[in-house]
PDB file of C-alpha atoms and ligand atoms in Angstrom:
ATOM      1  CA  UNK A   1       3.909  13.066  -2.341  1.00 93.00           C
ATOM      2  CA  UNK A   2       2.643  11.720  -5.366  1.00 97.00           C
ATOM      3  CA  UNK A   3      -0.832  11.628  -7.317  1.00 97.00           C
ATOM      4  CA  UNK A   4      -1.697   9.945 -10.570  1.00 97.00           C
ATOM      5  CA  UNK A   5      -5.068  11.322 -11.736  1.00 97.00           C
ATOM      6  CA  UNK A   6      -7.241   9.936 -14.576  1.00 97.00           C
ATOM      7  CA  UNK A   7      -3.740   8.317 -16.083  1.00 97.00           C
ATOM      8  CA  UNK A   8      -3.470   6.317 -19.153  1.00 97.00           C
ATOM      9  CA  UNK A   9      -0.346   4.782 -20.911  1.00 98.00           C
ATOM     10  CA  UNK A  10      -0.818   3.269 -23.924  1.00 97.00           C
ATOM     11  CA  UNK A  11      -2.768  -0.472 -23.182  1.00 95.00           C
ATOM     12  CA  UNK A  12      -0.428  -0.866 -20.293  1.00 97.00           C
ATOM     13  CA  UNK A  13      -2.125   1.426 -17.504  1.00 97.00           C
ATOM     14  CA  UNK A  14      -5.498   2.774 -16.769  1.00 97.00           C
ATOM     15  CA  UNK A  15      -5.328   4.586 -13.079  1.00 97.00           C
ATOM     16  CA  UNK A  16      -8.129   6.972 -12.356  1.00 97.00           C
ATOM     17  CA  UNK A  17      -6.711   8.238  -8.766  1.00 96.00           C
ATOM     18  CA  UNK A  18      -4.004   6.792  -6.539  1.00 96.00           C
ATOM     19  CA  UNK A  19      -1.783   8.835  -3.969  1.00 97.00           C
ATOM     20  CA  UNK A  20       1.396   7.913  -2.773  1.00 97.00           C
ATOM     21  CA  UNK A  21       1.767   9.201   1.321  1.00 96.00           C
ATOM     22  CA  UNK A  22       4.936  11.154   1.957  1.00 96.00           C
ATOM     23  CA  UNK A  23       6.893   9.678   4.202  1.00 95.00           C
ATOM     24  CA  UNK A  24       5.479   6.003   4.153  1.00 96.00           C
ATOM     25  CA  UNK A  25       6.369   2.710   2.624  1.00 97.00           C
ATOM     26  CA  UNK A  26       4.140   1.915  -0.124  1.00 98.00           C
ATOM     27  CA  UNK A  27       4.091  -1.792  -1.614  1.00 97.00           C
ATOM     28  CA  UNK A  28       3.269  -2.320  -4.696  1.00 98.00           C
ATOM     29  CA  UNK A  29       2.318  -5.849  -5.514  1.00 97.00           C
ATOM     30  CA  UNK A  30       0.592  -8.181  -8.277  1.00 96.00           C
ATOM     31  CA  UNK A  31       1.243 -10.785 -11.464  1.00 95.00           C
ATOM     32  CA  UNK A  32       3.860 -10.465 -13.554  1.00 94.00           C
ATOM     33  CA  UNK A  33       3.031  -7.676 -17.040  1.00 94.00           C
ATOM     34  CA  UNK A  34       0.559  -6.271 -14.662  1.00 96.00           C
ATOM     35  CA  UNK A  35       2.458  -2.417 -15.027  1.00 97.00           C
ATOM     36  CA  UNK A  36       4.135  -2.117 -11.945  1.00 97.00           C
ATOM     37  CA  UNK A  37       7.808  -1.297 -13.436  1.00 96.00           C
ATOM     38  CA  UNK A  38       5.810   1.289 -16.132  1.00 97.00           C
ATOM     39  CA  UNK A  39       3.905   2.870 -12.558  1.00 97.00           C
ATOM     40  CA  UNK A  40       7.289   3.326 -11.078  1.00 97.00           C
ATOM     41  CA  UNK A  41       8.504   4.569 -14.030  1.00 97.00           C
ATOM     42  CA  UNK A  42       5.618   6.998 -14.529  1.00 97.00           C
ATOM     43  CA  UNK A  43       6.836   8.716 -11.115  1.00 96.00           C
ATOM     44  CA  UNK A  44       9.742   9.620 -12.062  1.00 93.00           C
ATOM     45  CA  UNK A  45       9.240  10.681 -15.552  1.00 94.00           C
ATOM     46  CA  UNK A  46      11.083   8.237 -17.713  1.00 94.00           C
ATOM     47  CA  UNK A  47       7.750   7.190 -19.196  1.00 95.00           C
ATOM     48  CA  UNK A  48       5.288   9.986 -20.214  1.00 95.00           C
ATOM     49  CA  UNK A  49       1.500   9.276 -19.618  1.00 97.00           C
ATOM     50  CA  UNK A  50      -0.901   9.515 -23.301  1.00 97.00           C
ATOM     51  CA  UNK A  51      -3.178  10.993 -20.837  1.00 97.00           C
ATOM     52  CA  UNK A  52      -3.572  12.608 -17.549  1.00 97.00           C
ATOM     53  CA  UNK A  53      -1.088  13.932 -14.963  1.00 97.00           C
ATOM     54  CA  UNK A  54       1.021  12.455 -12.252  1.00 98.00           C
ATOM     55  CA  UNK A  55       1.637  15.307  -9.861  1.00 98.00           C
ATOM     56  CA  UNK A  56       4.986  15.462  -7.553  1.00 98.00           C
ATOM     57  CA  UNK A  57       4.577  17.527  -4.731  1.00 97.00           C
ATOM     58  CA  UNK A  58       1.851  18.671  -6.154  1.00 96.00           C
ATOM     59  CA  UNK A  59       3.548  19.783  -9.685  1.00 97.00           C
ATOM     60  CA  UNK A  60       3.371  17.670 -12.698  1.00 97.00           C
ATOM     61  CA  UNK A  61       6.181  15.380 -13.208  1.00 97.00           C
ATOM     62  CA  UNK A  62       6.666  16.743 -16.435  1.00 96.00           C
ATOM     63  CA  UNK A  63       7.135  20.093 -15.691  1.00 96.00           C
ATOM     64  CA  UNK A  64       9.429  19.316 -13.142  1.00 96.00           C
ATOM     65  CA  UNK A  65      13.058  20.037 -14.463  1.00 95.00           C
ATOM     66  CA  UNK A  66      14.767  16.518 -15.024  1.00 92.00           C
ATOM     67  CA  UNK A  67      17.816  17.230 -13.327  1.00 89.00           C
ATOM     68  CA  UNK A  68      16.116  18.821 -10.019  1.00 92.00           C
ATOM     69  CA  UNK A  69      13.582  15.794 -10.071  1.00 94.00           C
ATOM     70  CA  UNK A  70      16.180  12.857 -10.363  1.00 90.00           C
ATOM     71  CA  UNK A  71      17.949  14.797  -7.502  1.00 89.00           C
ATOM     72  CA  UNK A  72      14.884  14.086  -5.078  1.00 94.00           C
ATOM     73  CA  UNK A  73      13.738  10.802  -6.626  1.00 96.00           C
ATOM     74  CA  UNK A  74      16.123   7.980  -7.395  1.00 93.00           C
ATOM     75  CA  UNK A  75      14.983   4.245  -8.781  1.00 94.00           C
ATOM     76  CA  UNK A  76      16.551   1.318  -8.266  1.00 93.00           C
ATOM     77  CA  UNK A  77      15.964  -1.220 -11.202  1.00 90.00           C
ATOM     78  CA  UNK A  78      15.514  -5.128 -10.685  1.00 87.00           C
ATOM     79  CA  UNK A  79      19.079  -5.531 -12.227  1.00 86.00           C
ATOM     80  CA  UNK A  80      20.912  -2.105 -10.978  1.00 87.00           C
ATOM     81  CA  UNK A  81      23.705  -0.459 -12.714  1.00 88.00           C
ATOM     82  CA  UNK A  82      26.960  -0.135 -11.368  1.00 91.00           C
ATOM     83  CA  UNK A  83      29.007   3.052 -12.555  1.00 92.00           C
ATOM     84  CA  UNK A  84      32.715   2.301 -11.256  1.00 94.00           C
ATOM     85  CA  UNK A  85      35.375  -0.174 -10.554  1.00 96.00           C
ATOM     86  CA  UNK A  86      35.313  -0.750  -6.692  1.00 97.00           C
ATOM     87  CA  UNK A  87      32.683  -0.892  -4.060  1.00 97.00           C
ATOM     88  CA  UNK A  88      34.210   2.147  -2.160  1.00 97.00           C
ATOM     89  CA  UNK A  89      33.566   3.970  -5.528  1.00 96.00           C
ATOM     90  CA  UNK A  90      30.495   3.036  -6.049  1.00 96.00           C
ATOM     91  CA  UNK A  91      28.961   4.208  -3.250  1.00 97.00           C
ATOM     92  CA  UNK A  92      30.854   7.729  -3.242  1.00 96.00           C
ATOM     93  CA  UNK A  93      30.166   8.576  -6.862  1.00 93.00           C
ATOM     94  CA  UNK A  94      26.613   9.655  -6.345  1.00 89.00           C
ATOM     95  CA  UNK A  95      29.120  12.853  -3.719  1.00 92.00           C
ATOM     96  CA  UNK A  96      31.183  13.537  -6.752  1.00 87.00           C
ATOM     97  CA  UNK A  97      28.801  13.698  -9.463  1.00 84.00           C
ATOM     98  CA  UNK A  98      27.326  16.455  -7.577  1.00 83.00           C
ATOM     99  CA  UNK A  99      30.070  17.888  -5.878  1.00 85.00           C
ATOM    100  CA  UNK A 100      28.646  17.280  -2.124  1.00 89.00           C
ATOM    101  CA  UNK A 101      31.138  15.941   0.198  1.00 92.00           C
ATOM    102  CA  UNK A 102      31.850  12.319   0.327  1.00 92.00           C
ATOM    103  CA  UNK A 103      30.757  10.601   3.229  1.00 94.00           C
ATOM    104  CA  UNK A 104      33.508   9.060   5.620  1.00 95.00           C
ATOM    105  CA  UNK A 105      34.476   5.862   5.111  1.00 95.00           C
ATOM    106  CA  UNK A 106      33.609   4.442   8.339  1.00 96.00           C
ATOM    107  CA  UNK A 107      29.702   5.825   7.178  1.00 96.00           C
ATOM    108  CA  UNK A 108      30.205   3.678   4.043  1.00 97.00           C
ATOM    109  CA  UNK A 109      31.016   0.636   5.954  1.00 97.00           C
ATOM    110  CA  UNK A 110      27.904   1.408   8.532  1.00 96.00           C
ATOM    111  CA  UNK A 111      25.884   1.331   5.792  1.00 95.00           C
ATOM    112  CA  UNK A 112      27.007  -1.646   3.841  1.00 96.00           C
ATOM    113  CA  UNK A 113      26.836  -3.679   6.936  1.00 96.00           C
ATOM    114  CA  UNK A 114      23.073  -2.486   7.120  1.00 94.00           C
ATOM    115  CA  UNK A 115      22.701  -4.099   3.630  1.00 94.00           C
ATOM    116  CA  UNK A 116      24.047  -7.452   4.617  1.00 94.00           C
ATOM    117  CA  UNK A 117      26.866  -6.686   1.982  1.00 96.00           C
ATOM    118  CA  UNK A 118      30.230  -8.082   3.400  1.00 95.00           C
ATOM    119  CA  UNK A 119      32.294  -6.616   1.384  1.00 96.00           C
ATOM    120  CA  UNK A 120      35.823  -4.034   1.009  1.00 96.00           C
ATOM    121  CA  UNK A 121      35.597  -1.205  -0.209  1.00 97.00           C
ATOM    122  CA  UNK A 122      38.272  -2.545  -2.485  1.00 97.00           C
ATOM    123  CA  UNK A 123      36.460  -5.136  -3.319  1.00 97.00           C
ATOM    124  CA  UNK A 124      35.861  -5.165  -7.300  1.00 97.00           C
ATOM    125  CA  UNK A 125      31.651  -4.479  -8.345  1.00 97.00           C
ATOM    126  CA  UNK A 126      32.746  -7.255 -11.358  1.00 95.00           C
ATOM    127  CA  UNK A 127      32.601  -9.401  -8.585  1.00 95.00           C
ATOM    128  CA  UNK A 128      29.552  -9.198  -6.983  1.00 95.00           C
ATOM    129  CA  UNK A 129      26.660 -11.362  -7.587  1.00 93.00           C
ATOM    130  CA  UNK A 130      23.133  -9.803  -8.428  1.00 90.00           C
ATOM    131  CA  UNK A 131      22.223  -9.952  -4.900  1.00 91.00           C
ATOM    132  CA  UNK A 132      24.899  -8.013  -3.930  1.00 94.00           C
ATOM    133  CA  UNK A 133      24.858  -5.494  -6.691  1.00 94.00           C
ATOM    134  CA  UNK A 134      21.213  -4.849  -5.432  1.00 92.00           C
ATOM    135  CA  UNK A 135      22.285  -4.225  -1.909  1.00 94.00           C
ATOM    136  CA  UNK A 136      25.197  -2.229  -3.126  1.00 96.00           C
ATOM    137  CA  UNK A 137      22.759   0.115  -5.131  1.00 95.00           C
ATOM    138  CA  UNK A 138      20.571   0.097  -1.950  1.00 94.00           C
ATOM    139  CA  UNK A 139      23.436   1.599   0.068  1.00 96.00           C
ATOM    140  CA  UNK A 140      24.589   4.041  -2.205  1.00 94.00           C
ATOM    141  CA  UNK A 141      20.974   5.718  -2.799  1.00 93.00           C
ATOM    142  CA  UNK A 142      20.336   5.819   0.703  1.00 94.00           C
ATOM    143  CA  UNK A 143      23.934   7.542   1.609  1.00 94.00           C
ATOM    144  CA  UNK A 144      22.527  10.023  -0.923  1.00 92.00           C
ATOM    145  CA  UNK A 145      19.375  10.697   1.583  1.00 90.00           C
ATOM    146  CA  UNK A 146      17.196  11.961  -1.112  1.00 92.00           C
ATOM    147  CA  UNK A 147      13.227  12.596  -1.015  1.00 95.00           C
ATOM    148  CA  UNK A 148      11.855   9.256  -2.399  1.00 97.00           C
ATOM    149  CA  UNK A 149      13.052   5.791  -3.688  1.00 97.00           C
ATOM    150  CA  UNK A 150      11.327   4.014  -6.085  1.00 97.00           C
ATOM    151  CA  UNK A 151      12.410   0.060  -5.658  1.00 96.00           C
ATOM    152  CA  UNK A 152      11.566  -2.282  -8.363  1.00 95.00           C
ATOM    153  CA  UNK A 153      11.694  -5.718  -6.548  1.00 93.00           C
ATOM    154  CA  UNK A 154      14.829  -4.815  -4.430  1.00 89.00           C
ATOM    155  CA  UNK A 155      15.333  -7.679  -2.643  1.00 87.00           C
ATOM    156  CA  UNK A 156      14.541 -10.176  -5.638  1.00 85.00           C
ATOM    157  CA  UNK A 157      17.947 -11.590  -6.009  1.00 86.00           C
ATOM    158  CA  UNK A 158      18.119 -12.436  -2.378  1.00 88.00           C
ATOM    159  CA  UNK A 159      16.890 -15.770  -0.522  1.00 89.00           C
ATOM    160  CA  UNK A 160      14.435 -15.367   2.520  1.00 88.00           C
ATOM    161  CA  UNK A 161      16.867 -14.322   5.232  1.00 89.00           C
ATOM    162  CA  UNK A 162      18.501 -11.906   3.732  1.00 90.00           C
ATOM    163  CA  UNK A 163      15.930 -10.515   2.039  1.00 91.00           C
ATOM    164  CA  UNK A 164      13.980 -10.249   5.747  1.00 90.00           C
ATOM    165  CA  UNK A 165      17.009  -8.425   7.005  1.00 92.00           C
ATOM    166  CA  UNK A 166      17.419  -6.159   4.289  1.00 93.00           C
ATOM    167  CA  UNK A 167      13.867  -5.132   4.248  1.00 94.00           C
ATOM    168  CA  UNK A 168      14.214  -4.387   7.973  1.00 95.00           C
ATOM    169  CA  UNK A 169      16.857  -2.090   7.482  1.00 94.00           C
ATOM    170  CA  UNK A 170      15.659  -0.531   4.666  1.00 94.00           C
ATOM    171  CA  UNK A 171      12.145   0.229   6.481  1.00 95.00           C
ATOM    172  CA  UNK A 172      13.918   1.658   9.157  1.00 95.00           C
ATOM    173  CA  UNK A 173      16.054   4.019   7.677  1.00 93.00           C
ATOM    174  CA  UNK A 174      13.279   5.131   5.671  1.00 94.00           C
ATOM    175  CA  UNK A 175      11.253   6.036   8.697  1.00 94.00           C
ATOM    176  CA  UNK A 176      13.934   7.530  10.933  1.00 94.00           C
ATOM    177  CA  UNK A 177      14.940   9.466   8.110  1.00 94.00           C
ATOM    178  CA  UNK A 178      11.541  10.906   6.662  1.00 95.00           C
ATOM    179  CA  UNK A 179      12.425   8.805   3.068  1.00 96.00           C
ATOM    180  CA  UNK A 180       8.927   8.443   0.670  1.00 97.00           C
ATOM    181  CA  UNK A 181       9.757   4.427   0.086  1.00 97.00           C
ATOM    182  CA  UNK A 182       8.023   2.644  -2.693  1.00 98.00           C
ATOM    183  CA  UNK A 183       8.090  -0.247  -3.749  1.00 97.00           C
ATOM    184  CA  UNK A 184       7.532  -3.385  -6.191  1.00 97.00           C
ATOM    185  CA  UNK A 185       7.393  -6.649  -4.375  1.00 95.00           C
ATOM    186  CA  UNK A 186       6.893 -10.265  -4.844  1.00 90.00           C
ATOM    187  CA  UNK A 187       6.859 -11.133  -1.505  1.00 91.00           C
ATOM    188  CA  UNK A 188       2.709 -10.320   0.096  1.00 92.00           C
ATOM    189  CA  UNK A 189       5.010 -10.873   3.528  1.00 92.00           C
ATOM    190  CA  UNK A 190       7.072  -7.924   2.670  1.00 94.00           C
ATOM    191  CA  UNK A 191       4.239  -6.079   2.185  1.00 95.00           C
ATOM    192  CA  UNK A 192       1.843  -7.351   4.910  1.00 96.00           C
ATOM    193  CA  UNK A 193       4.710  -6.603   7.853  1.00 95.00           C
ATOM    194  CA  UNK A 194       6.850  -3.440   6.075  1.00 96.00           C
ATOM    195  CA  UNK A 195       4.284  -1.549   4.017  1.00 96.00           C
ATOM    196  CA  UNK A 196       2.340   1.180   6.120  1.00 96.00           C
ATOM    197  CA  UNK A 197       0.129   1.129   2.118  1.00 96.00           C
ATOM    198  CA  UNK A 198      -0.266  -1.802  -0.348  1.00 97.00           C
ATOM    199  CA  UNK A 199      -2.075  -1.671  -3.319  1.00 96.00           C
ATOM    200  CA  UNK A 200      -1.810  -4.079  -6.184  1.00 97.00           C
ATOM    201  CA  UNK A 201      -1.723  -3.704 -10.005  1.00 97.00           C
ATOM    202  CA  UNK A 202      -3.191  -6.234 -12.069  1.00 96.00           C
ATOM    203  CA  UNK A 203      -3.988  -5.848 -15.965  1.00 96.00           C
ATOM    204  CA  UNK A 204      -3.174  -1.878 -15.914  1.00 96.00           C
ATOM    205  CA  UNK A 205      -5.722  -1.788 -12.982  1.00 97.00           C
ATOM    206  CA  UNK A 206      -5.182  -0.652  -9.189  1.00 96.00           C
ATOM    207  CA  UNK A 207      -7.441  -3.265  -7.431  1.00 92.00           C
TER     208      UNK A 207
HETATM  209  N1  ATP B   1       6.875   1.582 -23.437  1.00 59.90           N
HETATM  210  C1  ATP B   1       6.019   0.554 -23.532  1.00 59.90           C
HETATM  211  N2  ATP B   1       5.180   0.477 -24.581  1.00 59.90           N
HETATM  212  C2  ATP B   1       4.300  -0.539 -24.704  1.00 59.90           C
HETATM  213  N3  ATP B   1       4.195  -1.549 -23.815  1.00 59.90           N
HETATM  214  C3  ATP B   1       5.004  -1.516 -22.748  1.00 59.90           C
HETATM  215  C4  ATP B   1       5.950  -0.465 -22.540  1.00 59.90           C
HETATM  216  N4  ATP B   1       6.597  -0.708 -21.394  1.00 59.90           N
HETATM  217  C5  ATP B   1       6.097  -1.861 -20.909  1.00 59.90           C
HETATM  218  N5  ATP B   1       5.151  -2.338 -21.711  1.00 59.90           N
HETATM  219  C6  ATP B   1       4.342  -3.562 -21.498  1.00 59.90           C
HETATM  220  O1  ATP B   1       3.552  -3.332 -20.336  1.00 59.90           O
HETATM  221  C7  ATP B   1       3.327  -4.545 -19.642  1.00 59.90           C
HETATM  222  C8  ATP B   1       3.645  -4.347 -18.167  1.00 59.90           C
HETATM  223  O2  ATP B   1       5.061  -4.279 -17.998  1.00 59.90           O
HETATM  224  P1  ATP B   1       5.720  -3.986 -16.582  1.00 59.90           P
HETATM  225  O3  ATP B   1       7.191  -4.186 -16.736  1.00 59.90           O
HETATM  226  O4  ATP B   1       5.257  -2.688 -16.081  1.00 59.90           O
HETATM  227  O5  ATP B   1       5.088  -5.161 -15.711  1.00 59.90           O
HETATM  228  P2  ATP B   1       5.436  -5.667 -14.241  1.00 59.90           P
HETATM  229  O6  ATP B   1       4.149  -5.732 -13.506  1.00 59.90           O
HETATM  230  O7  ATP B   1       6.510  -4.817 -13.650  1.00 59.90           O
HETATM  231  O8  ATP B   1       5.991  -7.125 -14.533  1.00 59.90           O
HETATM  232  P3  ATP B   1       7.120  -8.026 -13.771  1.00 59.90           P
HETATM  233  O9  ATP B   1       6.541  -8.354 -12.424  1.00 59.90           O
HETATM  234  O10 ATP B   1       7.226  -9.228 -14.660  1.00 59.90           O
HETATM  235  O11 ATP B   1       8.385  -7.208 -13.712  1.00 59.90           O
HETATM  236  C9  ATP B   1       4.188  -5.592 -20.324  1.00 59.90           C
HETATM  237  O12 ATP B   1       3.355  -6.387 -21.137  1.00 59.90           O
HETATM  238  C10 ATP B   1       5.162  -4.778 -21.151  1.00 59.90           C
HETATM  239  O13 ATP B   1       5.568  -5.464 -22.317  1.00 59.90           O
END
């Protein structure tokens, strides 16, 4: 799905080659300031390499056009965004913004309840804790069923039980419904039992 080749960005990463499966859960672990947030950011083209390529399907990221690419490749930050007022909104804007149709609200619930989140769709997103926010932004990028999700430490907010349900869910989806899932994680048990690849980054360096 993805391929860095010979990559370099500024002191921060040195990759020579590293492919990301289609279709798989890739875990990306290793010490904090090691580059994994700047790897994930690489893939989607909000950071531009000094030198190299990192090929998307095959097509370099940054030839892709920004609006197409965002449309198959969505990440999640450590402390996600929210965009509305209400949870209901929140995970129907992603419909609106580009005019598909909005899901039905008994899908919304379906998939906050995979989350963990417990929550109306009336309830206010001022409201949530981080936790939550994360599980909300969870839900509303996989309603959106794109290609790939990029996950920076989704479930870092969260405390062990949770986090081990969440996961579950979110592995599950992702193979049932052909989703490229990768992701930065703290947790080496996340990785060992979820991730069908793990690599780690440390100092710049896939080791
Ligand atoms: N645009 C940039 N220019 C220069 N240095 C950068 C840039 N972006 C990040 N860095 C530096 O790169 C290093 C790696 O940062 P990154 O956020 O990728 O690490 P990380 O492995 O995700 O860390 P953490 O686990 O703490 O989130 C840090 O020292 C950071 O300050």
């Amino acid at each position: 799905m993805f391929s860095l080749e010979n990559v370099k960005f500024k002191d921060v990463l040195d990759i020579k080659e590293l492919k990301f499966p289609a279709d798989e859960i890739t875990c990306i672990v290793g010490p904090s300031g090691g580059g994994k947030t700047t790897l994930l950011k690489l893939l989607n083209n909000l950071v531009s390499v000094d030198e190299g390529q990192v090929l998307y399907r095959g097509q370099d990221v940054e030839k892709w056009d920004p609006i197409e690419l965002r449309q198959e490749v969505i990440m999640i930050s450590q402390q996600p965004v929210t965009f509305t007022e209400t949870v209901g909104q929140e995970l129907q804007v992603g419909f609106e913004m580009t005019g598909r149709q909005v899901p039905k609200e008994e899908k919304l619930k379906q998939m906050m309840q995979q989350m963990q989140l417990d929550k109306k769709l009336s309830t206010s997103v001022d409201l949530l804790s981080g936790g939550e926010k994360q599980r909300l932004a969870l839900a509303r990028s996989l309603l959106l069923n794109r290609e790939v999700l990029l996950l920076d430490e989704p479930s870092s907010a969260l405390d062990q039980a949770t986090e081990e349900k969440v996961i579950q869910q979110l592995a599950n989806y992702g193979h049932h419904n052909d989703i490229t899932l990768i992701m930065v994680t703290h947790s080496l048990n996340i990785a060992q039992n979820y991730g069908d690849n793990t690599f780690e980054v440390k100092e710049g360096k896939i080791v």
